[in-house]
PDB file of N, CA and C in Angstrom:
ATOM      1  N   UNK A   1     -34.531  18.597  12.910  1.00  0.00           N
ATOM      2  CA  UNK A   1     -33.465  19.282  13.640  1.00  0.00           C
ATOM      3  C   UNK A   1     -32.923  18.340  14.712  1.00  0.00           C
ATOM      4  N   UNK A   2     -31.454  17.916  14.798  1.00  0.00           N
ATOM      5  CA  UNK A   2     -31.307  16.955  15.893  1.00  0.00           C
ATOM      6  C   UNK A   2     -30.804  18.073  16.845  1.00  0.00           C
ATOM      7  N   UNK A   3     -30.766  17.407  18.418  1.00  0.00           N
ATOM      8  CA  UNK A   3     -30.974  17.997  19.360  1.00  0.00           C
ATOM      9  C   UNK A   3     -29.774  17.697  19.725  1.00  0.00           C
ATOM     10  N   UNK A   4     -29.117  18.202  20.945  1.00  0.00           N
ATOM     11  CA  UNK A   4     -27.572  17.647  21.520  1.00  0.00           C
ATOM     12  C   UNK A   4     -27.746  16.530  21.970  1.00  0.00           C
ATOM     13  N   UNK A   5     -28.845  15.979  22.459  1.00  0.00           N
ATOM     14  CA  UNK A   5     -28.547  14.071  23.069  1.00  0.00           C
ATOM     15  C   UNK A   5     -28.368  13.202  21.393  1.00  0.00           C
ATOM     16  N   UNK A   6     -29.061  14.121  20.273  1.00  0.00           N
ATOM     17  CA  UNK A   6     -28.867  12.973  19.515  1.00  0.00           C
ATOM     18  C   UNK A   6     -27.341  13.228  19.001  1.00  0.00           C
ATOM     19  N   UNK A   7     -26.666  14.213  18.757  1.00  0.00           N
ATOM     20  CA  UNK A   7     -25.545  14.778  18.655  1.00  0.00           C
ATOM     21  C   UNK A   7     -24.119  13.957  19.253  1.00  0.00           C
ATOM     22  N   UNK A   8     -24.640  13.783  20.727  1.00  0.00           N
ATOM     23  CA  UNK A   8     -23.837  13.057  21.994  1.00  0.00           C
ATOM     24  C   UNK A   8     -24.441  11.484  21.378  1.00  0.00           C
ATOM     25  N   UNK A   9     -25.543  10.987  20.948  1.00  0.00           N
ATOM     26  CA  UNK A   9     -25.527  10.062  21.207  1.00  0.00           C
ATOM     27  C   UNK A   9     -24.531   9.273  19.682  1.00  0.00           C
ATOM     28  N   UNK A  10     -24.433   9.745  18.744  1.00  0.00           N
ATOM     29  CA  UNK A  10     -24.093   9.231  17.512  1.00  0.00           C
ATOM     30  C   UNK A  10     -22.293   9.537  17.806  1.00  0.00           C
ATOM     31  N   UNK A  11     -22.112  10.492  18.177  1.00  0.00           N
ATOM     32  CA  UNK A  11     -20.832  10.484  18.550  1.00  0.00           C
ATOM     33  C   UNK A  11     -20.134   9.115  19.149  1.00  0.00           C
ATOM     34  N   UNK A  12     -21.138   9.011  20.402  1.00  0.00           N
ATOM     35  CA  UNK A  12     -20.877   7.833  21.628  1.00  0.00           C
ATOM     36  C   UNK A  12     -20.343   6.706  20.673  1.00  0.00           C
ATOM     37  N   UNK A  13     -21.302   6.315  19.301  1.00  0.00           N
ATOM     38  CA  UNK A  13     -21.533   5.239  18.774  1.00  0.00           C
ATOM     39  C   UNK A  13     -20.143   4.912  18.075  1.00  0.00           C
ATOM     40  N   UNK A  14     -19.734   6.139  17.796  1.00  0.00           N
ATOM     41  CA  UNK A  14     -18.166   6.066  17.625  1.00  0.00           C
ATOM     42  C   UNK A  14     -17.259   5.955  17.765  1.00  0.00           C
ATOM     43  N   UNK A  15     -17.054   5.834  19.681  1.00  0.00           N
ATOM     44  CA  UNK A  15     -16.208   6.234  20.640  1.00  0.00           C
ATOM     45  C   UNK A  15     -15.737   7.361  21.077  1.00  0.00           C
ATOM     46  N   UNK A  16     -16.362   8.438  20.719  1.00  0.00           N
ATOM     47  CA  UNK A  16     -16.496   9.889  21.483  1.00  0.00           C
ATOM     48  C   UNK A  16     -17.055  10.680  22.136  1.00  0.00           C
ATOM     49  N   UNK A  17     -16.733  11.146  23.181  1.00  0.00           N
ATOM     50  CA  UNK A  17     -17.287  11.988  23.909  1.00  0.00           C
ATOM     51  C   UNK A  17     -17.411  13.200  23.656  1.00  0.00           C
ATOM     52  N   UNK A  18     -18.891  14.211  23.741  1.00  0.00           N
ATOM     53  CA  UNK A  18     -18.772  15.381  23.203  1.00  0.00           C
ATOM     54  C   UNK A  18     -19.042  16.322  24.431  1.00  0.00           C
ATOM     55  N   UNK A  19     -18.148  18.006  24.189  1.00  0.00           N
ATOM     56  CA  UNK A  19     -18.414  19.153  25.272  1.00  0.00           C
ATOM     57  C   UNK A  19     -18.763  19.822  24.041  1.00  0.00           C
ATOM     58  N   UNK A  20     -19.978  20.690  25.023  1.00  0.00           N
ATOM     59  CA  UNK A  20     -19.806  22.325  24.073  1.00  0.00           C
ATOM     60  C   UNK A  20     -19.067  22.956  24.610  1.00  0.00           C
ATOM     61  N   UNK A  21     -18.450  23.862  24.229  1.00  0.00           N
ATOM     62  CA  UNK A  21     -18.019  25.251  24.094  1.00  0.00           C
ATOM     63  C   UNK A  21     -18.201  26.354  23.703  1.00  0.00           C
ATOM     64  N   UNK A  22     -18.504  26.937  24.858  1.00  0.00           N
ATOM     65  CA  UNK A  22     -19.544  28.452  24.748  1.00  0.00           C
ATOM     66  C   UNK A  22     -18.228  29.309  24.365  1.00  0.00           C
ATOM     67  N   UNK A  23     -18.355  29.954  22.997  1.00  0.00           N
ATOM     68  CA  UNK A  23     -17.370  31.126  22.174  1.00  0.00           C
ATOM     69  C   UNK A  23     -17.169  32.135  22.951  1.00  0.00           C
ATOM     70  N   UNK A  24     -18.577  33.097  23.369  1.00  0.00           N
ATOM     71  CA  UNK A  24     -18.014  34.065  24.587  1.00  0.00           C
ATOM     72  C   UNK A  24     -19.015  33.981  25.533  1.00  0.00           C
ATOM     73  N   UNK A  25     -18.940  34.483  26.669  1.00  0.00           N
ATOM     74  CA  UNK A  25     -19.411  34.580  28.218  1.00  0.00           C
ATOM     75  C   UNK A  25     -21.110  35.109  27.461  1.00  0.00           C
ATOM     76  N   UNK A  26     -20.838  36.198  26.934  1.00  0.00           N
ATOM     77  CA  UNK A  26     -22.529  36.545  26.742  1.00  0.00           C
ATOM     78  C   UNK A  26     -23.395  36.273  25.292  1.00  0.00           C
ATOM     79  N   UNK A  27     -22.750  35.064  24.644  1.00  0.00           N
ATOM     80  CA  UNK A  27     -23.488  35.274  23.652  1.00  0.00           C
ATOM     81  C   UNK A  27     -23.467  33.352  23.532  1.00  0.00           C
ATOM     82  N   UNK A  28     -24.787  33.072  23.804  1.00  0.00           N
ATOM     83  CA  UNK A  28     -25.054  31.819  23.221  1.00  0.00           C
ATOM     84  C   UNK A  28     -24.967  30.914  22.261  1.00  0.00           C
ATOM     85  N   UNK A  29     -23.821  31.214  21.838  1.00  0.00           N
ATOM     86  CA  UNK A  29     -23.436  30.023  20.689  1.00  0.00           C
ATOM     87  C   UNK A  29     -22.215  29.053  21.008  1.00  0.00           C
ATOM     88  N   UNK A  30     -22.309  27.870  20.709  1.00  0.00           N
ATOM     89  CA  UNK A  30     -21.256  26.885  21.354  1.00  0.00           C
ATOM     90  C   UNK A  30     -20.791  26.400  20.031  1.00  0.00           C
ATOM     91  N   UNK A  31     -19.675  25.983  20.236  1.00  0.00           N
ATOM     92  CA  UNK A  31     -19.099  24.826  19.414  1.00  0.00           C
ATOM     93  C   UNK A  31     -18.920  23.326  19.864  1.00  0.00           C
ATOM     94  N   UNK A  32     -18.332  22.367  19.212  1.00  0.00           N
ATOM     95  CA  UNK A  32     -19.159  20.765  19.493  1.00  0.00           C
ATOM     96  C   UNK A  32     -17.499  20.210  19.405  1.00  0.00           C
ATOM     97  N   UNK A  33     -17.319  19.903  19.874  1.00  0.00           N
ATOM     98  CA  UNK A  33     -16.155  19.486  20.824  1.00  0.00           C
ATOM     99  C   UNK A  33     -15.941  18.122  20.473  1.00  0.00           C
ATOM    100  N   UNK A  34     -15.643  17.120  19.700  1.00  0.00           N
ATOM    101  CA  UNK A  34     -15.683  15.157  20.233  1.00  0.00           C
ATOM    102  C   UNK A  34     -13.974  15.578  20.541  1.00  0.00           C
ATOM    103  N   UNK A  35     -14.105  13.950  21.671  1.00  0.00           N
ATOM    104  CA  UNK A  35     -12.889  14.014  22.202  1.00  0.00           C
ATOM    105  C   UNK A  35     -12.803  12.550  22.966  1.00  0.00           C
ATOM    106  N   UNK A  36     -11.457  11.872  22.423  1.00  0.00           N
ATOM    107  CA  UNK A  36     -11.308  11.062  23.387  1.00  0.00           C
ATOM    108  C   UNK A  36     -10.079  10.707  23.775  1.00  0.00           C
ATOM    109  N   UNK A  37      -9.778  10.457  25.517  1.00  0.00           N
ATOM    110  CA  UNK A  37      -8.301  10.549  25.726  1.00  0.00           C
ATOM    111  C   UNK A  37      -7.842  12.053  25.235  1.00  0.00           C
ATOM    112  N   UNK A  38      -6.572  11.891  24.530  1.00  0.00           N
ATOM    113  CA  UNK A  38      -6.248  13.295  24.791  1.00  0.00           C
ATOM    114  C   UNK A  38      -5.915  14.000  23.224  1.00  0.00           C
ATOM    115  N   UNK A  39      -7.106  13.089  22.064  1.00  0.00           N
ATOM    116  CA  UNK A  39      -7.532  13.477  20.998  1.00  0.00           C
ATOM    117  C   UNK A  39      -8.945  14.060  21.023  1.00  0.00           C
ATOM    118  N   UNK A  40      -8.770  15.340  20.402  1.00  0.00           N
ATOM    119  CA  UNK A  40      -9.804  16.276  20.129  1.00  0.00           C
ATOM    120  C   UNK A  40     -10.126  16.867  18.866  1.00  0.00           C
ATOM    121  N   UNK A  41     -11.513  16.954  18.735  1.00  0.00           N
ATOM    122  CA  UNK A  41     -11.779  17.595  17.003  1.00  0.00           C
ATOM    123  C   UNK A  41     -12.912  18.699  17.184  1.00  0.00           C
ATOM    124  N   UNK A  42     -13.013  19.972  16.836  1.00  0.00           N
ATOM    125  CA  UNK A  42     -13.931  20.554  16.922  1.00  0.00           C
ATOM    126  C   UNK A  42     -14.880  20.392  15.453  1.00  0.00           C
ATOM    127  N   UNK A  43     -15.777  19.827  15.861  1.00  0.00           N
ATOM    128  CA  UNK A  43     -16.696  19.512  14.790  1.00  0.00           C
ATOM    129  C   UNK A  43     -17.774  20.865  14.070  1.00  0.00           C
ATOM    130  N   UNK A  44     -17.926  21.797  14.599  1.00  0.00           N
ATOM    131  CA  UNK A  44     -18.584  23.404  14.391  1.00  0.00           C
ATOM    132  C   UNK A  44     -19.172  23.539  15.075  1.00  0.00           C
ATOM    133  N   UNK A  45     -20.342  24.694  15.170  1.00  0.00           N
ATOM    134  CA  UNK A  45     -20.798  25.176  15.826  1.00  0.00           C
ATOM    135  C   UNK A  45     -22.551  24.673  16.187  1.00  0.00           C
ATOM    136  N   UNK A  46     -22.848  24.428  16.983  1.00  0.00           N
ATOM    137  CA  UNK A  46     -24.054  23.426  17.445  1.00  0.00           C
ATOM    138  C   UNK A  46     -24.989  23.621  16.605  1.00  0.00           C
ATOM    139  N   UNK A  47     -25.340  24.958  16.121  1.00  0.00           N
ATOM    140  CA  UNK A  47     -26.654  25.326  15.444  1.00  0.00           C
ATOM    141  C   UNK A  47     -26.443  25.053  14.329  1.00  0.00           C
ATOM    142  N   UNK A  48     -25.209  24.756  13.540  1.00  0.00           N
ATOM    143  CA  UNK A  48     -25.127  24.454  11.798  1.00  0.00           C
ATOM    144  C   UNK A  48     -24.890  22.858  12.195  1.00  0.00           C
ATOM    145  N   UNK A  49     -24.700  22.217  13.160  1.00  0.00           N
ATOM    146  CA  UNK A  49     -24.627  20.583  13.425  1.00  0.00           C
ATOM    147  C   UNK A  49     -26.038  20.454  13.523  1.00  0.00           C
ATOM    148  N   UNK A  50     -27.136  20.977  14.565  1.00  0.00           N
ATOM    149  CA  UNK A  50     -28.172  20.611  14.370  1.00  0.00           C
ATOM    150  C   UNK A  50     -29.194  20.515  13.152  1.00  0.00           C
ATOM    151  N   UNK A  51     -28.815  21.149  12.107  1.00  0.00           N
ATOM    152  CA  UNK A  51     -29.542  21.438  11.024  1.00  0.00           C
ATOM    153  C   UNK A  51     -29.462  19.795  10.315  1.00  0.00           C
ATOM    154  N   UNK A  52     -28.274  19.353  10.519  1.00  0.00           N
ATOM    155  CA  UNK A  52     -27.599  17.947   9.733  1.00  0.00           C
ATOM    156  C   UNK A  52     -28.330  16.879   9.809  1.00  0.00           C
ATOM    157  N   UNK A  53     -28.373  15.926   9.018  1.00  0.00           N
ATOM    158  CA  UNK A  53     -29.373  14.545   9.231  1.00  0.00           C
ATOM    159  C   UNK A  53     -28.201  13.705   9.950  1.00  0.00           C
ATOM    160  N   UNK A  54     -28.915  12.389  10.818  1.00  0.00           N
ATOM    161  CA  UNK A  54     -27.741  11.466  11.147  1.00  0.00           C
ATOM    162  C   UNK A  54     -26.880  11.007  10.641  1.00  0.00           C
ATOM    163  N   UNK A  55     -27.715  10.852   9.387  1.00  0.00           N
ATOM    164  CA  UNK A  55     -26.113  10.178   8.173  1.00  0.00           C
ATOM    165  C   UNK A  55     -25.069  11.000   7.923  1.00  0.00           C
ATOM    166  N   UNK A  56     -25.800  12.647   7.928  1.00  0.00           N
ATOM    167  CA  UNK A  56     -24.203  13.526   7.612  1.00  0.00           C
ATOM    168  C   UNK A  56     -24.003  13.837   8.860  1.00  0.00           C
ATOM    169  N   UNK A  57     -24.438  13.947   9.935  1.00  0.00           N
ATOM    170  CA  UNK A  57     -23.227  13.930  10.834  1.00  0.00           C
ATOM    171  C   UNK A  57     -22.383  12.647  11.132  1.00  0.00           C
ATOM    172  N   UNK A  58     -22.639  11.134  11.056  1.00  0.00           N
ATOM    173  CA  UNK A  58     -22.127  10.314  11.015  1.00  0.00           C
ATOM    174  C   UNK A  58     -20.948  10.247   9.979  1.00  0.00           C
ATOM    175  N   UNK A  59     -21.317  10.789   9.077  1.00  0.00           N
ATOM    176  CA  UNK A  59     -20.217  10.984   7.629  1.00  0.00           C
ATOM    177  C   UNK A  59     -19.684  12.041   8.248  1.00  0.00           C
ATOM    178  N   UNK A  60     -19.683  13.149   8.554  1.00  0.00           N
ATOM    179  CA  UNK A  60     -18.919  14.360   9.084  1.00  0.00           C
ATOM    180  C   UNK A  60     -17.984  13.731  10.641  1.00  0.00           C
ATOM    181  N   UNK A  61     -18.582  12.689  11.281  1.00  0.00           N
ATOM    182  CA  UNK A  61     -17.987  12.365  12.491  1.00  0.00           C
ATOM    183  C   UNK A  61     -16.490  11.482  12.001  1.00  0.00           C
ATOM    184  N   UNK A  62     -16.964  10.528  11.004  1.00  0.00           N
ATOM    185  CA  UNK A  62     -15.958   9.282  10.364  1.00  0.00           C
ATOM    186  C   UNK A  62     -15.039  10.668   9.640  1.00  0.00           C
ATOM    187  N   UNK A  63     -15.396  11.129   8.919  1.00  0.00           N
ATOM    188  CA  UNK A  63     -14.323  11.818   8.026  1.00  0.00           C
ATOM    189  C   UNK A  63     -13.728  12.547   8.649  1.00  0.00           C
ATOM    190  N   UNK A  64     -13.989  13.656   9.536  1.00  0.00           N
ATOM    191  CA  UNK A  64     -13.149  14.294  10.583  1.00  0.00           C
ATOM    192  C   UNK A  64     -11.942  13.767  11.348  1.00  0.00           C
ATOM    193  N   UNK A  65     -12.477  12.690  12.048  1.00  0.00           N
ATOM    194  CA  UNK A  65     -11.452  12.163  12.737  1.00  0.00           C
ATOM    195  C   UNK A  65     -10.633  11.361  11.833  1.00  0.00           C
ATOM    196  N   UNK A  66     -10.471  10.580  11.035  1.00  0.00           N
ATOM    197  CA  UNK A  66     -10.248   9.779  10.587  1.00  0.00           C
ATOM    198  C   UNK A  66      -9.212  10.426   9.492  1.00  0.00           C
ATOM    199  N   UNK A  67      -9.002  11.853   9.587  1.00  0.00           N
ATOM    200  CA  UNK A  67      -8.115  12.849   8.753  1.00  0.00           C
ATOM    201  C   UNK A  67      -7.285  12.913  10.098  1.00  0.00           C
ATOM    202  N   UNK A  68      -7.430  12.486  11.633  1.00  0.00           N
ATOM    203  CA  UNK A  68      -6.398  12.982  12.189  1.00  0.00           C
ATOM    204  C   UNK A  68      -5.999  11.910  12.512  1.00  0.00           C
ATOM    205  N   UNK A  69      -6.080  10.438  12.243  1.00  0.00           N
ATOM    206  CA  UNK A  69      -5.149  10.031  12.711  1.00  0.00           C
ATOM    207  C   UNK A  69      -4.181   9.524  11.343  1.00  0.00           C
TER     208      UNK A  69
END
């Protein structure tokens, strides 16, 4: 299960910075935010990212963005 530093850290490796985003005020689930400058991608929701190995989130990080520019 990766954790949010490893999450933040594979991002970094990319050139992105990641926020969560808490969905509502009382219910603990966030979404995963990369962002840099004043490009942003919501990548899903933390608990179906943590399930992921490094390689597919690394493959999920490259392919995401890389559809927006």
């Amino acid at each position: 299960m990766l954790l949010e530093d490893d999450i933040r850290l594979v991002a970094g490796l990319h050139g992105w910075k990641v926020a969560l985003h808490r969905l509502h005020p009382e219910n603990p689930v966030y979404s995963v935010i990369i962002y840099w400058r004043r490009r942003r991608h919501c990548l899903g929701l933390l608990s179906e990212l943590q399930r992921l190995s490094i390689e597919d989130l690394t493959v999920l990080i490259l392919s995401s963005t890389q559809r927006q520019e």
